[in-house]
mmCIF file of C-alpha atoms and ligand atoms in Angstrom:
data_model
loop_
_atom_site.group_PDB
_atom_site.id
_atom_site.type_symbol
_atom_site.label_atom_id
_atom_site.label_comp_id
_atom_site.label_asym_id
_atom_site.label_seq_id
_atom_site.Cartn_x
_atom_site.Cartn_y
_atom_site.Cartn_z
ATOM 1 C CA MET A 1274 -20.077 -29.704 16.823
ATOM 2 C CA HIS A 1275 -17.618 -26.948 15.882
ATOM 3 C CA VAL A 1276 -14.927 -27.894 13.610
ATOM 4 C CA VAL A 1277 -12.035 -25.345 13.192
ATOM 5 C CA LEU A 1278 -10.501 -25.002 9.488
ATOM 6 C CA SER A 1279 -6.813 -23.404 9.242
ATOM 7 C CA ILE A 1280 -6.519 -22.990 5.465
ATOM 8 C CA GLY A 1281 -3.470 -21.474 4.319
ATOM 9 C CA GLY A 1282 -2.772 -18.396 2.746
ATOM 10 C CA SER A 1283 -1.154 -21.048 0.462
ATOM 11 C CA ALA A 1284 -4.064 -22.505 -0.774
ATOM 12 C CA ILE A 1285 -6.214 -19.373 -1.010
ATOM 13 C CA ASN A 1286 -3.949 -17.214 -2.649
ATOM 14 C CA PRO A 1287 -1.322 -20.080 -4.899
ATOM 15 C CA LYS A 1288 -0.188 -18.020 -7.642
ATOM 16 C CA GLY A 1289 0.076 -14.260 -6.658
ATOM 17 C CA GLU A 1290 -4.107 -13.934 -7.065
ATOM 18 C CA PRO A 1291 -6.535 -15.075 -4.869
ATOM 19 C CA ASP A 1292 -8.278 -18.355 -6.106
ATOM 20 C CA LEU A 1293 -12.069 -17.977 -6.142
ATOM 21 C CA ASP A 1294 -12.790 -21.276 -7.474
ATOM 22 C CA PHE A 1295 -11.207 -22.602 -4.573
ATOM 23 C CA LEU A 1296 -13.015 -20.114 -2.298
ATOM 24 C CA ARG A 1297 -16.712 -20.546 -4.186
ATOM 25 C CA ALA A 1298 -15.768 -24.338 -3.238
ATOM 26 C CA MET A 1299 -14.855 -24.001 0.197
ATOM 27 C CA ALA A 1300 -17.967 -21.895 0.872
ATOM 28 C CA GLN A 1301 -20.016 -24.504 -0.607
ATOM 29 C CA ILE A 1302 -18.528 -27.269 1.533
ATOM 30 C CA ILE A 1303 -19.459 -25.313 4.501
ATOM 31 C CA LYS A 1304 -22.872 -24.395 3.645
ATOM 32 C CA LYS A 1305 -23.543 -28.451 2.696
ATOM 33 C CA SER A 1306 -21.800 -30.060 6.467
ATOM 34 C CA LYS A 1307 -24.338 -29.934 8.968
ATOM 35 C CA ASN A 1308 -21.056 -28.516 11.292
ATOM 36 C CA ASN A 1309 -20.689 -25.295 12.414
ATOM 37 C CA PHE A 1310 -17.220 -23.701 11.822
ATOM 38 C CA GLY A 1311 -14.385 -21.197 13.027
ATOM 39 C CA ILE A 1312 -11.635 -20.324 10.295
ATOM 40 C CA LEU A 1313 -8.399 -19.360 10.508
ATOM 41 C CA THR A 1314 -7.398 -17.753 7.216
ATOM 42 C CA GLY A 1315 -3.382 -17.490 6.694
ATOM 43 C CA GLY A 1316 -1.130 -15.000 4.582
ATOM 44 C CA GLY A 1317 0.455 -16.985 2.374
ATOM 45 C CA SER A 1318 2.891 -15.154 -0.238
ATOM 46 C CA MET A 1319 1.297 -11.850 0.057
ATOM 47 C CA ALA A 1320 2.426 -11.851 3.898
ATOM 48 C CA ARG A 1321 5.546 -12.837 3.085
ATOM 49 C CA VAL A 1322 6.297 -10.331 0.398
ATOM 50 C CA TYR A 1323 4.859 -7.204 2.521
ATOM 51 C CA ALA A 1324 6.899 -8.427 5.595
ATOM 52 C CA LYS A 1325 10.162 -8.521 3.475
ATOM 53 C CA ALA A 1326 9.740 -5.012 1.726
ATOM 54 C CA ALA A 1327 8.498 -3.733 5.341
ATOM 55 C CA ARG A 1328 12.151 -5.190 7.226
ATOM 56 C CA GLU A 1329 14.139 -3.861 4.280
ATOM 57 C CA LEU A 1330 12.570 -0.366 4.407
ATOM 58 C CA GLY A 1331 14.007 -0.828 8.228
ATOM 59 C CA ALA A 1332 10.783 -1.665 10.114
ATOM 60 C CA SER A 1333 10.884 -3.946 13.205
ATOM 61 C CA GLU A 1334 10.087 -7.662 13.049
ATOM 62 C CA TYR A 1335 6.856 -6.436 15.095
ATOM 63 C CA GLU A 1336 6.100 -4.235 12.918
ATOM 64 C CA ALA A 1337 6.682 -6.750 9.806
ATOM 65 C CA ASP A 1338 4.608 -9.193 11.585
ATOM 66 C CA SER A 1339 2.184 -6.364 12.150
ATOM 67 C CA ILE A 1340 2.111 -5.921 8.005
ATOM 68 C CA ALA A 1341 1.515 -9.629 7.657
ATOM 69 C CA ILE A 1342 -1.218 -9.992 9.933
ATOM 70 C CA THR A 1343 -2.968 -7.439 7.634
ATOM 71 C CA SER A 1344 -2.943 -9.936 5.020
ATOM 72 C CA THR A 1345 -4.278 -12.892 7.081
ATOM 73 C CA ARG A 1346 -6.963 -10.600 7.797
ATOM 74 C CA GLN A 1347 -7.635 -9.600 3.958
ATOM 75 C CA ASN A 1348 -7.964 -13.486 3.406
ATOM 76 C CA ALA A 1349 -10.437 -13.209 6.028
ATOM 77 C CA GLN A 1350 -12.803 -10.823 4.416
ATOM 78 C CA LEU A 1351 -12.348 -12.631 0.988
ATOM 79 C CA LEU A 1352 -13.213 -15.876 2.395
ATOM 80 C CA ILE A 1353 -16.288 -13.883 4.278
ATOM 81 C CA ALA A 1354 -17.166 -12.692 1.107
ATOM 82 C CA ALA A 1355 -17.721 -15.849 -0.645
ATOM 83 C CA LEU A 1356 -19.622 -17.151 2.517
ATOM 84 C CA ARG A 1357 -21.855 -14.540 1.923
ATOM 85 C CA GLY A 1358 -22.230 -15.111 -1.953
ATOM 86 C CA ALA A 1359 -23.206 -18.802 -0.878
ATOM 87 C CA GLY A 1360 -26.313 -17.187 1.291
ATOM 88 C CA LEU A 1361 -24.373 -17.576 4.625
ATOM 89 C CA LYS A 1362 -25.209 -15.487 7.435
ATOM 90 C CA THR A 1363 -21.735 -14.209 9.056
ATOM 91 C CA HIS A 1364 -20.555 -11.299 11.378
ATOM 92 C CA ASN A 1365 -19.521 -7.935 10.445
ATOM 93 C CA ARG A 1366 -16.620 -6.904 12.141
ATOM 94 C CA ILE A 1367 -13.241 -8.183 11.629
ATOM 95 C CA ILE A 1368 -12.072 -10.587 14.965
ATOM 96 C CA THR A 1369 -9.225 -9.809 16.287
ATOM 97 C CA ASP A 1370 -9.108 -11.847 18.899
ATOM 98 C CA PHE A 1371 -10.296 -15.107 20.920
ATOM 99 C CA GLU A 1372 -12.970 -13.929 23.222
ATOM 100 C CA GLU A 1373 -14.614 -11.373 20.541
ATOM 101 C CA ALA A 1374 -14.723 -14.996 18.336
ATOM 102 C CA LYS A 1375 -16.959 -17.209 20.895
ATOM 103 C CA GLU A 1376 -20.163 -15.022 20.654
ATOM 104 C CA PRO A 1377 -20.370 -14.784 16.719
ATOM 105 C CA ALA A 1378 -19.689 -18.548 16.790
ATOM 106 C CA VAL A 1379 -22.562 -19.314 18.570
ATOM 107 C CA GLU A 1380 -25.157 -16.905 16.618
ATOM 108 C CA ASN A 1381 -23.687 -18.091 13.513
ATOM 109 C CA LYS A 1382 -22.468 -20.737 11.495
ATOM 110 C CA VAL A 1383 -19.541 -19.726 10.888
ATOM 111 C CA VAL A 1384 -16.625 -17.252 12.686
ATOM 112 C CA VAL A 1385 -13.747 -16.188 10.407
ATOM 113 C CA MET A 1386 -10.570 -14.640 11.653
ATOM 114 C CA GLY A 1387 -7.081 -13.489 10.200
ATOM 115 C CA GLY A 1388 -4.056 -13.701 12.914
ATOM 116 C CA THR A 1389 -3.648 -11.971 15.972
ATOM 117 C CA ILE A 1390 -0.696 -10.833 17.533
ATOM 118 C CA PRO A 1391 2.958 -10.375 16.298
ATOM 119 C CA GLY A 1392 5.292 -13.504 17.531
ATOM 120 C CA ILE A 1393 2.972 -16.378 16.176
ATOM 121 C CA THR A 1394 1.199 -17.987 13.111
ATOM 122 C CA THR A 1395 -2.230 -18.971 11.655
ATOM 123 C CA ASP A 1396 -1.346 -22.190 12.803
ATOM 124 C CA THR A 1397 -0.911 -21.387 16.778
ATOM 125 C CA ASP A 1398 -4.166 -19.288 16.275
ATOM 126 C CA ALA A 1399 -6.250 -21.838 14.721
ATOM 127 C CA VAL A 1400 -5.944 -24.352 17.658
ATOM 128 C CA LEU A 1401 -5.895 -21.352 19.834
ATOM 129 C CA LEU A 1402 -9.750 -20.492 18.289
ATOM 130 C CA ALA A 1403 -10.160 -24.189 18.566
ATOM 131 C CA GLU A 1404 -10.047 -23.770 22.535
ATOM 132 C CA ALA A 1405 -11.872 -20.878 22.531
ATOM 133 C CA ILE A 1406 -14.981 -22.127 20.973
ATOM 134 C CA GLY A 1407 -14.678 -25.742 22.380
ATOM 135 C CA ALA A 1408 -14.040 -27.614 18.755
ATOM 136 C CA LYS A 1409 -12.584 -30.924 19.259
ATOM 137 C CA ARG A 1410 -11.357 -31.452 15.388
ATOM 138 C CA LEU A 1411 -9.047 -29.306 13.656
ATOM 139 C CA VAL A 1412 -8.848 -29.575 9.771
ATOM 140 C CA ASN A 1413 -5.276 -27.915 8.276
ATOM 141 C CA ILE A 1414 -5.915 -27.250 4.509
ATOM 142 C CA SER A 1415 -2.797 -26.184 2.686
ATOM 143 C CA ASN A 1416 -0.593 -26.700 -0.664
ATOM 144 C CA VAL A 1417 1.094 -29.721 1.980
ATOM 145 C CA ASP A 1418 -1.227 -32.908 1.253
ATOM 146 C CA ALA A 1419 0.064 -34.431 4.774
ATOM 147 C CA ILE A 1420 2.818 -34.825 7.005
ATOM 148 C CA TYR A 1421 5.969 -36.712 5.863
ATOM 149 C CA ASP A 1422 8.990 -37.689 7.937
ATOM 150 C CA THR A 1423 11.240 -35.556 6.053
ATOM 151 C CA ASP A 1424 10.228 -32.724 3.412
ATOM 152 C CA PRO A 1425 8.799 -34.382 0.369
ATOM 153 C CA ARG A 1426 9.976 -31.499 -2.104
ATOM 154 C CA LYS A 1427 13.778 -32.273 -0.799
ATOM 155 C CA ASN A 1428 13.341 -35.663 -0.515
ATOM 156 C CA PRO A 1429 11.628 -38.124 -3.324
ATOM 157 C CA LYS A 1430 11.643 -41.178 -0.527
ATOM 158 C CA ALA A 1431 9.507 -39.358 2.219
ATOM 159 C CA ARG A 1432 7.326 -41.238 3.919
ATOM 160 C CA LYS A 1433 3.989 -39.926 4.439
ATOM 161 C CA TYR A 1434 2.158 -40.571 7.735
ATOM 162 C CA ALA A 1435 -1.371 -41.724 7.537
ATOM 163 C CA LYS A 1436 -1.924 -41.558 11.514
ATOM 164 C CA MET A 1437 -0.013 -40.325 14.193
ATOM 165 C CA SER A 1438 -0.006 -39.738 17.901
ATOM 166 C CA TYR A 1439 0.272 -36.321 19.311
ATOM 167 C CA ASP A 1440 3.682 -37.160 20.897
ATOM 168 C CA GLU A 1441 5.047 -38.379 17.379
ATOM 169 C CA LEU A 1442 4.015 -34.989 15.908
ATOM 170 C CA ASN A 1443 5.717 -32.825 18.255
ATOM 171 C CA LYS A 1444 9.076 -34.782 17.976
ATOM 172 C CA LEU A 1445 8.683 -34.442 14.068
ATOM 173 C CA ALA A 1446 8.277 -30.682 14.314
ATOM 174 C CA ALA A 1447 10.718 -30.423 17.268
ATOM 175 C CA GLU A 1448 13.569 -32.015 14.785
ATOM 176 C CA SER A 1449 12.126 -30.213 11.880
ATOM 177 C CA ASP A 1450 12.879 -27.047 14.293
ATOM 178 C CA LYS A 1451 16.213 -27.612 14.822
ATOM 179 C CA ARG A 1452 17.691 -28.246 11.040
ATOM 180 C CA THR A 1453 18.526 -25.018 8.743
ATOM 181 C CA ALA A 1454 16.324 -22.045 8.589
ATOM 182 C CA GLY A 1455 14.330 -21.990 5.485
ATOM 183 C CA THR A 1456 12.751 -25.502 6.374
ATOM 184 C CA HIS A 1457 9.186 -24.959 6.889
ATOM 185 C CA PHE A 1458 7.250 -27.727 9.285
ATOM 186 C CA VAL A 1459 3.568 -28.259 7.999
ATOM 187 C CA PHE A 1460 2.432 -26.650 11.845
ATOM 188 C CA ASP A 1461 4.219 -24.606 13.991
ATOM 189 C CA MET A 1462 5.442 -25.880 17.092
ATOM 190 C CA LEU A 1463 3.240 -24.384 19.729
ATOM 191 C CA ALA A 1464 0.709 -25.506 17.319
ATOM 192 C CA CYS A 1465 1.855 -28.894 18.017
ATOM 193 C CA LYS A 1466 1.868 -28.316 21.665
ATOM 194 C CA LEU A 1467 -1.712 -27.046 22.202
ATOM 195 C CA ILE A 1468 -3.539 -29.573 19.990
ATOM 196 C CA ALA A 1469 -1.869 -32.388 22.302
ATOM 197 C CA ARG A 1470 -2.849 -30.383 25.492
ATOM 198 C CA SER A 1471 -6.309 -30.101 24.710
ATOM 199 C CA LYS A 1472 -6.900 -33.263 22.275
ATOM 200 C CA ILE A 1473 -8.316 -31.599 19.301
ATOM 201 C CA GLU A 1474 -7.867 -34.481 16.324
ATOM 202 C CA THR A 1475 -5.972 -32.795 14.131
ATOM 203 C CA HIS A 1476 -6.652 -33.310 9.863
ATOM 204 C CA PHE A 1477 -3.600 -32.105 7.238
ATOM 205 C CA VAL A 1478 -5.290 -32.373 3.778
ATOM 206 C CA SER A 1479 -4.312 -30.551 0.514
ATOM 207 C CA GLY A 1480 -6.158 -27.325 -0.713
ATOM 208 C CA LYS A 1481 -6.681 -29.223 -4.245
ATOM 209 C CA ASN A 1482 -8.620 -32.465 -2.815
ATOM 210 C CA LYS A 1483 -12.048 -31.233 -2.085
ATOM 211 C CA LYS A 1484 -13.385 -34.968 -1.349
ATOM 212 C CA ASP A 1485 -10.439 -34.946 1.613
ATOM 213 C CA ILE A 1486 -11.293 -31.844 3.021
ATOM 214 C CA GLU A 1487 -14.836 -32.836 3.296
ATOM 215 C CA ASN A 1488 -14.196 -36.237 4.544
ATOM 216 C CA ALA A 1489 -11.985 -34.936 7.241
ATOM 217 C CA ILE A 1490 -14.230 -32.159 7.972
ATOM 218 C CA GLU A 1491 -16.598 -34.990 8.929
ATOM 219 C CA GLY A 1492 -13.339 -37.055 11.112
ATOM 220 C CA LYS A 1493 -13.559 -39.882 8.294
ATOM 221 C CA GLY A 1494 -10.410 -40.880 6.186
ATOM 222 C CA HIS A 1495 -8.683 -39.643 3.369
ATOM 223 C CA ASN A 1496 -5.152 -38.915 1.700
ATOM 224 C CA GLY A 1497 -3.663 -36.823 4.361
ATOM 225 C CA THR A 1498 -2.768 -37.524 8.016
ATOM 226 C CA ILE A 1499 -4.646 -37.700 10.998
ATOM 227 C CA VAL A 1500 -3.254 -37.068 14.412
ATOM 228 C CA LYS A 1501 -4.982 -37.931 17.330
HETATM 229 P P1 LIG B 820 1.265 -17.368 8.480
HETATM 230 O O1 LIG B 820 0.534 -18.008 9.249
HETATM 231 O O2 LIG B 820 0.174 -17.283 6.517
HETATM 232 O O3 LIG B 820 2.283 -18.100 7.972
HETATM 233 O O4 LIG B 820 1.136 -15.884 8.573
HETATM 234 P P2 LIG B 820 2.672 -19.077 7.565
HETATM 235 O O5 LIG B 820 2.874 -19.911 8.392
HETATM 236 O O6 LIG B 820 4.234 -18.350 6.645
HETATM 237 O O7 LIG B 820 1.867 -19.219 6.455
HETATM 238 P P3 LIG B 820 1.154 -20.293 5.271
HETATM 239 O O8 LIG B 820 0.657 -21.533 6.196
HETATM 240 O O9 LIG B 820 2.528 -20.872 3.988
HETATM 241 O O10 LIG B 820 0.149 -19.764 4.366
HETATM 242 C C1 LIG B 820 2.000 -15.133 7.785
HETATM 243 C C2 LIG B 820 2.736 -14.166 8.984
HETATM 244 O O11 LIG B 820 1.844 -13.410 9.685
HETATM 245 C C3 LIG B 820 2.329 -13.019 10.525
HETATM 246 C C4 LIG B 820 3.834 -13.930 11.100
HETATM 247 O O12 LIG B 820 4.915 -13.024 10.344
HETATM 248 C C5 LIG B 820 3.543 -15.155 9.978
HETATM 249 O O13 LIG B 820 4.784 -15.876 9.640
HETATM 250 N N1 LIG B 820 1.388 -13.728 11.794
HETATM 251 C C6 LIG B 820 0.310 -14.180 11.597
HETATM 252 C C7 LIG B 820 1.397 -12.986 13.311
HETATM 253 O O14 LIG B 820 2.384 -11.960 13.414
HETATM 254 N N2 LIG B 820 0.394 -13.619 14.450
HETATM 255 C C8 LIG B 820 -0.428 -13.898 14.149
HETATM 256 O O15 LIG B 820 -1.260 -14.242 14.605
HETATM 257 C C9 LIG B 820 -0.626 -14.417 12.668
#
């Protein structure tokens, strides 16, 4: 069975430098699991810094996104290096669209991609990859440990969801989208809609909790949120 992992740039590169222990740990988790994987890596702060610099130099939004996509692909290459370091066979070329991902997904235990086209985020890419390779489970790994009813960084009384339906997630994502700029919902709205249309069971866990990541991959319970 294929499981898709959406690994946020915030988990790969939390403090301006790639977290090698995290990358090595992910490679071991993947190696140990009986599943096959599709992986989408985010760009995190590196993507944002480069997109901002490009905009300040007069680049268009399209160009700023293209630069940010390069950061997501850099993280994909780092993960590929970690997987090889763990003795796993992977594809050589950087995969840039979902059709291209289908064959290596069958030939290898893991297929890794970064972003694809300007205007979307790697949340959406991850769901599209899941649809393309027929994965019915997706694990979102980031610096946010679960879905909350309000932003837990701003509201200490925020309530964590252990489980929620696709409709509940979509409602929450839409409400959050209406709030002021800078509010950043855990999963973007298009991605929320796509998991609902294809009934992809989606787990939200923290990159800091390896046991939670392993449980989510196997479809078991954990300290994050399960949407189904
Ligand atoms: P991310 O998906 O990493 O953005 O893509 P994010 O949600 O801000 O990151 P995390 O979850 O906190 O790590 C980084 C940026 O790359 C561009 C967008 O500008 C996005 O904000 N991007 C990414 C695209 O334009 N297309 C893609 O397919 C992916």
